[in-house]
Amino acid sequence: MISTDYSAAHLTVLLVGGGLAGLAAALDLARRGHRVVVVERRPYPFHRVCGEYVSNEVLPYLRRLGADPAGLNPAGICRFGLSSPAGRLLASPLDLGGFGVSRYELDHFLYQQALAQGVEFLFATVADVAFDAAADHHTVTLADGRQLRARLVLGTYGKRSALDRQLGRPFFGQRSPYLGVKYHLQLPGFARDIIELHNFRDGYAGISAIEEDKLCFCYLTTRANLKVAGGTIAALESEVLARNPRLADILHNAKNLYSQPEVINEISFAPKRPVEQHLLMVGDAAGLITPLCGNGMAMALHGAALAVPLADRFLRGQLPRPALEATYARAWQQQFGTRLRVGRAVQHLFGGPVLSELVVGGLRHWPAAVRTLMRQTHGKPFS
């Protein structure tokens, strides 16, 4: 049962968004004894545009939260493949490895774990967040007019939200050319221990196994590519993606398990700030790594692990708000700043047919460089 009393005296933490960062942070805070409310637009379970590969660096943290994903029967992934637009393939082991599981299952699982710990959920849209410096609390206004007051608010709403406009975040006013498409497939014979990334003109697609006998197929491209292909996803895939013979084989032989793909627009990789108007931003709301580097899910969980101990100290009166914000911003930059910079640099190496061919061709004969790049975009196990 969700309480209807959201006065400042009762509500300590509110999280705007219930993705991986929000769910993990809510579960962690609740286990530390805090009252937590998560505002999420849609009831679980539901699909999200996501590559659905998670580095094993997250496992100690999830296990500490009592949320070991092993019960979801994820695919174990230990190999990596990368193809150029012409289909030339680079292969490498994944040193730490990872697992594949759908957001539909993982988010719902974490939601159930959070409910069991007493986390409260409101399925609504946040219209505004205002900070009262004199009272040292936030007022969160929902789209239906209700207002909630909380001592601390975490922005865990993902890549992009109308709240970014209300907060005046610079990236929101800059048009991004990127769009993402995702659906699940069945493809007999596809190895369940590999994640593959396949380049095509102005984009790349990832494919890897998830639970059961399903595969996640997710790609990033540009609106210009979609327009050139006549404005339809089907034409985009047949006229642009399929020029890579490896993608042509996947698209021709796989069974699509979605009636319609999940699509998102305006994906921005521009730098963001981890603290905005006294909100701690966590996960993609704080910074989005390029999908080519394939570790956004782990970064979302790691961001929660960074924010929660500091939030706990603040809520217990052991850390003043200025120190909370400065310490979190510094810790976030130290942990993720290099990853994001490397990710943006790597993004520029792919997409153009000539440069992509040269990079893949060169890296095929330089395995040490491949593993170095992977280490730069992945972290170490954390708890």
Short mmCIF file of C-alpha atoms in Angstrom, two decimals:
data_model
loop_
_atom_site.label_atom_id
_atom_site.label_comp_id
_atom_site.label_asym_id
_atom_site.label_seq_id
_atom_site.Cartn_x
_atom_site.Cartn_y
_atom_site.Cartn_z
CA MET A 1 0.00 0.00 0.00
CA ILE A 2 1.36 3.43 -0.93
CA SER A 3 0.92 6.16 1.66
CA THR A 4 -0.77 9.36 0.52
CA ASP A 5 1.15 11.51 3.01
CA TYR A 6 4.01 13.12 1.14
CA SER A 7 4.65 16.03 3.49
CA ALA A 8 8.24 17.06 4.12
CA ALA A 9 8.08 15.55 7.59
CA HIS A 10 7.47 12.11 6.17
CA LEU A 11 9.18 11.93 2.77
CA THR A 12 12.97 11.85 2.80
CA VAL A 13 14.01 10.84 -0.74
CA LEU A 14 12.23 11.10 -4.08
CA LEU A 15 13.62 9.66 -7.30
CA VAL A 16 12.43 10.99 -10.64
CA GLY A 17 12.54 7.95 -12.91
CA GLY A 18 12.55 4.22 -12.31
CA GLY A 19 15.18 2.83 -14.67
CA LEU A 20 18.24 0.92 -13.52
CA ALA A 21 19.80 3.85 -11.68
CA GLY A 22 16.55 4.78 -9.96
CA LEU A 23 15.59 1.25 -8.99
CA ALA A 24 19.03 0.38 -7.63
CA ALA A 25 19.34 3.65 -5.71
CA ALA A 26 15.83 3.25 -4.28
CA LEU A 27 16.51 -0.31 -3.19
CA ASP A 28 19.86 0.67 -1.65
CA LEU A 29 18.40 3.64 0.23
CA ALA A 30 15.45 1.63 1.51
CA ARG A 31 17.77 -1.07 2.81
CA ARG A 32 19.56 1.69 4.75
CA GLY A 33 16.29 2.61 6.46
CA HIS A 34 15.07 5.62 4.46
CA ARG A 35 11.59 6.27 3.17
CA VAL A 36 11.83 6.38 -0.62
CA VAL A 37 9.33 7.26 -3.34
CA VAL A 38 10.00 6.64 -7.03
CA VAL A 39 8.01 8.55 -9.65
CA GLU A 40 7.94 6.60 -12.92
CA ARG A 41 5.77 7.31 -15.94
CA ARG A 42 4.81 3.72 -16.81
CA PRO A 43 3.86 0.67 -14.74
CA TYR A 44 6.27 -2.26 -14.94
CA PRO A 45 7.12 -4.31 -16.89
CA PHE A 46 7.82 -2.53 -20.17
CA HIS A 47 10.49 -2.46 -22.88
CA ARG A 48 13.17 0.23 -23.23
CA VAL A 49 15.58 1.04 -26.03
CA CYS A 50 18.76 -0.49 -24.65
CA GLY A 51 21.54 -2.84 -25.75
CA GLU A 52 20.79 -5.13 -22.75
CA TYR A 53 24.40 -6.15 -22.15
CA VAL A 54 25.78 -5.63 -18.64
CA SER A 55 29.42 -5.89 -17.60
CA ASN A 56 30.06 -8.31 -14.74
CA GLU A 57 31.46 -5.40 -12.74
CA VAL A 58 27.93 -4.86 -11.36
CA LEU A 59 27.47 -8.32 -9.81
CA PRO A 60 28.96 -7.61 -6.34
CA TYR A 61 26.68 -4.57 -6.00
CA LEU A 62 23.53 -6.36 -7.10
CA ARG A 63 24.30 -9.25 -4.78
CA ARG A 64 24.81 -6.86 -1.87
CA LEU A 65 21.36 -5.45 -2.59
CA GLY A 66 19.88 -8.97 -2.53
CA ALA A 67 19.15 -8.69 -6.25
CA ASP A 68 21.36 -11.30 -7.89
CA PRO A 69 20.17 -11.49 -11.52
CA ALA A 70 21.12 -15.18 -11.83
CA GLY A 71 17.49 -16.17 -11.30
CA LEU A 72 16.57 -14.40 -14.53
CA ASN A 73 18.70 -16.91 -16.49
CA PRO A 74 20.76 -14.28 -18.30
CA ALA A 75 23.11 -15.21 -21.13
CA GLY A 76 26.78 -15.33 -20.13
CA ILE A 77 28.87 -13.25 -22.54
CA CYS A 78 32.65 -13.58 -22.79
CA ARG A 79 33.48 -12.69 -26.43
CA PHE A 80 33.30 -9.56 -28.55
CA GLY A 81 33.02 -9.11 -32.30
CA LEU A 82 33.16 -5.92 -34.37
CA SER A 83 32.58 -5.68 -38.11
CA SER A 84 33.31 -2.90 -40.57
CA PRO A 85 30.61 -1.74 -43.03
CA ALA A 86 31.99 -4.22 -45.58
CA GLY A 87 31.71 -7.07 -43.07
CA ARG A 88 35.38 -7.39 -42.10
CA LEU A 89 35.39 -8.87 -38.59
CA LEU A 90 37.52 -8.17 -35.53
CA ALA A 91 37.22 -10.65 -32.62
CA SER A 92 38.41 -10.36 -29.02
CA PRO A 93 37.78 -11.94 -25.63
CA LEU A 94 36.03 -9.86 -22.97
CA ASP A 95 38.38 -9.85 -20.00
CA LEU A 96 35.76 -9.35 -17.29
CA GLY A 97 32.80 -10.64 -19.27
CA GLY A 98 29.18 -9.74 -18.84
CA PHE A 99 25.64 -10.98 -19.11
CA GLY A 100 22.65 -10.34 -21.33
CA VAL A 101 19.19 -9.78 -19.89
CA SER A 102 16.23 -7.76 -21.14
CA ARG A 103 15.28 -4.53 -19.43
CA TYR A 104 11.72 -5.87 -19.42
CA GLU A 105 12.82 -8.62 -17.01
CA LEU A 106 15.62 -6.86 -15.11
CA ASP A 107 13.72 -3.66 -14.35
CA HIS A 108 10.66 -5.62 -13.24
CA PHE A 109 12.83 -7.81 -11.03
CA LEU A 110 14.44 -4.79 -9.35
CA TYR A 111 11.00 -3.18 -8.99
CA GLN A 112 9.75 -6.24 -7.13
CA GLN A 113 12.83 -6.23 -4.89
CA ALA A 114 12.29 -2.54 -4.15
CA LEU A 115 8.62 -3.09 -3.30
CA ALA A 116 9.64 -5.83 -0.88
CA GLN A 117 11.91 -3.33 0.87
CA GLY A 118 9.10 -0.80 1.24
CA VAL A 119 9.90 1.53 -1.66
CA GLU A 120 6.78 3.39 -2.79
CA PHE A 121 5.99 3.98 -6.46
CA LEU A 122 3.89 6.65 -8.10
CA PHE A 123 3.15 6.12 -11.78
CA ALA A 124 2.96 9.72 -12.94
CA THR A 125 4.87 12.41 -14.83
CA VAL A 126 6.97 15.05 -13.08
CA ALA A 127 6.27 18.55 -14.42
CA ASP A 128 8.55 20.64 -12.20
CA VAL A 129 11.13 20.42 -9.42
CA ALA A 130 11.83 23.50 -7.28
CA PHE A 131 14.32 23.90 -4.44
CA ASP A 132 13.49 25.98 -1.38
CA ALA A 133 16.83 27.11 0.04
CA ALA A 134 15.32 28.50 3.26
CA ALA A 135 13.53 25.25 4.08
CA ASP A 136 16.27 23.09 2.50
CA HIS A 137 13.87 20.85 0.62
CA HIS A 138 12.50 20.24 -2.87
CA THR A 139 8.93 20.58 -4.05
CA VAL A 140 8.11 18.20 -6.90
CA THR A 141 5.02 19.01 -8.94
CA LEU A 142 3.35 16.24 -10.92
CA ALA A 143 1.52 16.74 -14.20
CA ASP A 144 -1.83 16.26 -12.44
CA GLY A 145 -1.05 19.11 -10.03
CA ARG A 146 -0.12 17.11 -6.96
CA GLN A 147 2.91 18.34 -5.06
CA LEU A 148 5.41 16.26 -3.10
CA ARG A 149 8.08 17.61 -0.78
CA ALA A 150 11.32 15.79 -0.13
CA ARG A 151 14.63 16.50 1.58
CA LEU A 152 16.54 15.04 -1.36
CA VAL A 153 15.67 14.44 -5.02
CA LEU A 154 17.66 12.25 -7.41
CA GLY A 155 17.27 12.67 -11.17
CA THR A 156 17.22 9.11 -12.48
CA TYR A 157 15.01 9.61 -15.52
CA GLY A 158 17.38 8.50 -18.26
CA LYS A 159 18.64 10.04 -21.47
CA ARG A 160 16.24 12.92 -21.95
CA SER A 161 13.17 14.41 -20.29
CA ALA A 162 11.08 17.56 -20.42
CA LEU A 163 12.51 18.16 -16.96
CA ASP A 164 15.85 18.87 -18.64
CA ARG A 165 14.24 21.87 -20.32
CA GLN A 166 12.78 23.09 -17.03
CA LEU A 167 16.24 22.80 -15.45
CA GLY A 168 17.79 24.76 -18.33
CA ARG A 169 20.32 22.06 -19.18
CA PRO A 170 22.36 23.21 -22.22
CA PHE A 171 22.29 19.91 -24.13
CA PHE A 172 18.49 20.00 -24.29
CA GLY A 173 18.53 23.04 -26.59
CA GLN A 174 20.96 21.41 -29.01
CA ARG A 175 19.44 19.19 -31.67
CA SER A 176 20.97 15.71 -31.78
CA PRO A 177 21.03 13.79 -35.07
CA TYR A 178 20.81 10.36 -33.42
CA LEU A 179 17.96 7.93 -33.04
CA GLY A 180 17.91 4.45 -31.51
CA VAL A 181 15.93 1.36 -32.55
CA LYS A 182 15.59 -1.87 -30.61
CA TYR A 183 13.73 -5.16 -30.76
CA HIS A 184 14.11 -8.81 -29.83
CA LEU A 185 14.91 -11.58 -32.28
CA GLN A 186 15.29 -15.31 -32.56
CA LEU A 187 18.15 -16.46 -34.75
CA PRO A 188 19.06 -20.16 -34.73
CA GLY A 189 22.78 -20.77 -34.54
CA PHE A 190 23.75 -17.40 -33.07
CA ALA A 191 26.34 -17.98 -30.32
CA ARG A 192 25.03 -17.04 -26.87
CA ASP A 193 28.42 -16.08 -25.46
CA ILE A 194 29.22 -13.19 -27.82
CA ILE A 195 28.21 -9.59 -28.25
CA GLU A 196 28.64 -8.29 -31.80
CA LEU A 197 28.70 -4.72 -33.07
CA HIS A 198 28.26 -4.20 -36.81
CA ASN A 199 29.02 -0.89 -38.51
CA PHE A 200 27.06 0.59 -41.38
CA ARG A 201 26.99 4.04 -42.93
CA ASP A 202 26.46 6.58 -40.13
CA GLY A 203 25.57 4.00 -37.54
CA TYR A 204 26.15 0.65 -35.90
CA ALA A 205 24.05 -2.21 -34.57
CA GLY A 206 24.59 -4.46 -31.57
CA ILE A 207 23.31 -8.00 -31.15
CA SER A 208 23.68 -10.34 -28.19
CA ALA A 209 21.76 -13.02 -26.34
CA ILE A 210 19.42 -12.34 -23.44
CA GLU A 211 17.25 -14.71 -21.42
CA GLU A 212 15.53 -17.76 -22.92
CA ASP A 213 16.36 -18.14 -26.61
CA LYS A 214 16.06 -14.46 -27.47
CA LEU A 215 18.50 -11.90 -28.80
CA CYS A 216 18.56 -8.16 -28.31
CA PHE A 217 19.07 -6.25 -31.57
CA CYS A 218 19.63 -2.54 -31.07
CA TYR A 219 21.12 0.09 -33.37
CA LEU A 220 22.03 3.75 -33.41
CA THR A 221 21.82 5.84 -36.56
CA THR A 222 20.82 9.30 -37.74
CA ARG A 223 17.57 10.94 -38.77
CA ALA A 224 19.29 11.74 -42.08
CA ASN A 225 19.78 8.03 -42.74
CA LEU A 226 16.11 7.41 -42.01
CA LYS A 227 15.07 10.24 -44.31
CA VAL A 228 17.25 8.99 -47.17
CA ALA A 229 15.64 5.57 -46.79
CA GLY A 230 12.16 7.03 -47.22
CA GLY A 231 11.29 7.50 -43.57
CA THR A 232 10.49 3.91 -42.62
CA ILE A 233 12.42 1.53 -40.37
CA ALA A 234 11.96 -1.33 -42.81
CA ALA A 235 13.49 0.65 -45.68
CA LEU A 236 16.30 1.90 -43.44
CA GLU A 237 17.24 -1.68 -42.61
CA SER A 238 17.00 -3.04 -46.12
CA GLU A 239 18.71 -0.10 -47.87
CA VAL A 240 21.31 0.99 -45.30
CA LEU A 241 21.98 -1.63 -42.60
CA ALA A 242 21.89 -4.56 -45.02
CA ARG A 243 24.86 -3.18 -46.96
CA ASN A 244 26.92 -4.78 -44.22
CA PRO A 245 26.72 -8.48 -45.21
CA ARG A 246 26.70 -9.59 -41.58
CA LEU A 247 23.70 -7.40 -40.85
CA ALA A 248 22.05 -8.56 -44.08
CA ASP A 249 22.35 -12.14 -42.86
CA ILE A 250 20.82 -11.26 -39.47
CA LEU A 251 17.96 -9.28 -40.96
CA HIS A 252 17.21 -11.98 -43.55
CA ASN A 253 17.28 -15.00 -41.24
CA ALA A 254 16.08 -13.75 -37.86
CA LYS A 255 12.52 -13.88 -36.57
CA ASN A 256 11.37 -10.54 -35.21
CA LEU A 257 9.57 -10.93 -31.86
CA TYR A 258 8.15 -7.38 -31.81
CA SER A 259 5.16 -6.18 -33.79
CA GLN A 260 6.72 -2.70 -33.73
CA PRO A 261 10.28 -1.73 -32.76
CA GLU A 262 11.03 0.53 -29.81
CA VAL A 263 12.36 3.86 -31.13
CA ILE A 264 13.79 6.93 -29.39
CA ASN A 265 14.93 10.23 -30.93
CA GLU A 266 17.27 13.03 -29.90
CA ILE A 267 19.88 10.81 -28.22
CA SER A 268 22.55 13.23 -27.03
CA PHE A 269 26.11 12.34 -26.03
CA ALA A 270 26.91 15.93 -25.09
CA PRO A 271 28.48 16.45 -21.66
CA LYS A 272 26.07 16.92 -18.76
CA ARG A 273 26.56 17.95 -15.15
CA PRO A 274 26.03 15.39 -12.36
CA VAL A 275 24.38 18.00 -10.12
CA GLU A 276 21.69 20.38 -11.40
CA GLN A 277 19.91 22.85 -9.11
CA HIS A 278 20.58 20.62 -6.08
CA LEU A 279 19.38 17.43 -7.82
CA LEU A 280 21.87 14.58 -7.91
CA MET A 281 21.78 13.19 -11.45
CA VAL A 282 22.39 9.46 -11.72
CA GLY A 283 22.70 7.15 -14.73
CA ASP A 284 22.03 8.48 -18.22
CA ALA A 285 20.66 11.72 -16.72
CA ALA A 286 24.22 12.49 -15.60
CA GLY A 287 26.00 11.38 -18.77
CA LEU A 288 25.41 8.99 -21.65
CA ILE A 289 28.17 6.75 -22.99
CA THR A 290 28.07 5.90 -26.67
CA PRO A 291 26.46 2.49 -27.31
CA LEU A 292 29.52 1.42 -29.29
CA CYS A 293 31.26 1.18 -25.90
CA GLY A 294 28.39 -0.92 -24.61
CA ASN A 295 28.39 -0.28 -20.88
CA GLY A 296 25.62 2.17 -20.07
CA MET A 297 23.72 -0.27 -17.86
CA ALA A 298 26.76 -0.88 -15.65
CA MET A 299 27.38 2.88 -15.42
CA ALA A 300 23.79 3.47 -14.28
CA LEU A 301 24.15 0.92 -11.50
CA HIS A 302 27.58 2.22 -10.53
CA GLY A 303 26.21 5.76 -10.37
CA ALA A 304 23.62 4.59 -7.85
CA ALA A 305 26.38 2.95 -5.81
CA LEU A 306 28.27 6.27 -5.76
CA ALA A 307 25.29 8.46 -4.87
CA VAL A 308 23.61 6.40 -2.16
CA PRO A 309 26.30 6.35 0.57
CA LEU A 310 26.65 10.12 0.26
CA ALA A 311 22.86 10.58 0.28
CA ASP A 312 22.66 8.37 3.37
CA ARG A 313 25.17 10.55 5.21
CA PHE A 314 23.29 13.70 4.18
CA LEU A 315 19.96 12.33 5.36
CA ARG A 316 21.48 11.38 8.71
CA GLY A 317 22.82 14.90 9.19
CA GLN A 318 26.45 13.84 8.77
CA LEU A 319 27.08 15.74 5.53
CA PRO A 320 25.80 19.23 4.67
CA ARG A 321 24.19 19.73 1.29
CA PRO A 322 27.08 21.71 -0.29
CA ALA A 323 29.53 18.95 0.67
CA LEU A 324 27.12 16.27 -0.59
CA GLU A 325 26.87 17.91 -4.01
CA ALA A 326 30.56 18.72 -4.36
CA THR A 327 31.67 15.27 -3.23
CA TYR A 328 29.24 13.49 -5.53
CA ALA A 329 30.17 15.64 -8.56
CA ARG A 330 33.86 14.99 -7.95
CA ALA A 331 33.37 11.24 -7.44
CA TRP A 332 31.20 11.00 -10.56
CA GLN A 333 33.79 12.75 -12.73
CA GLN A 334 36.62 10.64 -11.36
CA GLN A 335 34.72 7.43 -12.03
CA PHE A 336 33.10 8.19 -15.39
CA GLY A 337 34.77 11.24 -16.97
CA THR A 338 37.42 9.27 -18.83
CA ARG A 339 34.93 6.64 -19.98
CA LEU A 340 32.71 9.26 -21.56
CA ARG A 341 35.59 11.09 -23.23
CA VAL A 342 36.97 7.84 -24.67
CA GLY A 343 33.46 6.85 -25.76
CA ARG A 344 32.96 10.09 -27.67
CA ALA A 345 36.38 9.70 -29.30
CA VAL A 346 35.65 6.12 -30.35
CA GLN A 347 32.27 7.22 -31.72
CA HIS A 348 34.04 9.47 -34.24
CA LEU A 349 36.12 6.56 -35.54
CA PHE A 350 33.11 4.68 -36.85
CA GLY A 351 30.20 5.33 -39.18
CA GLY A 352 32.15 6.71 -42.12
CA PRO A 353 32.79 3.73 -44.44
CA VAL A 354 36.44 4.51 -45.24
CA LEU A 355 37.52 5.36 -41.69
CA SER A 356 35.58 2.40 -40.23
CA GLU A 357 37.30 0.01 -42.62
CA LEU A 358 40.71 1.42 -41.73
CA VAL A 359 40.09 1.26 -37.98
CA VAL A 360 38.70 -2.27 -37.96
CA GLY A 361 41.42 -3.43 -40.34
CA GLY A 362 44.13 -1.93 -38.14
CA LEU A 363 42.72 -3.15 -34.84
CA ARG A 364 42.44 -6.71 -36.16
CA HIS A 365 46.23 -6.84 -36.04
CA TRP A 366 46.58 -4.98 -32.76
CA PRO A 367 44.67 -6.98 -30.10
CA ALA A 368 46.39 -5.17 -27.23
CA ALA A 369 44.85 -1.88 -28.41
CA VAL A 370 41.39 -3.44 -28.50
CA ARG A 371 41.68 -4.64 -24.92
CA THR A 372 43.04 -1.28 -23.80
CA LEU A 373 40.01 0.48 -25.32
CA MET A 374 37.69 -1.94 -23.54
CA ARG A 375 39.38 -1.31 -20.21
CA GLN A 376 38.99 2.44 -20.76
CA THR A 377 35.22 2.11 -21.25
CA HIS A 378 34.57 -0.52 -18.56
CA GLY A 379 35.09 -0.32 -14.82
CA LYS A 380 36.18 -2.68 -12.09
CA PRO A 381 33.82 -4.69 -9.85
CA PHE A 382 32.17 -2.52 -7.21
CA SER A 383 29.86 -3.08 -4.30
#
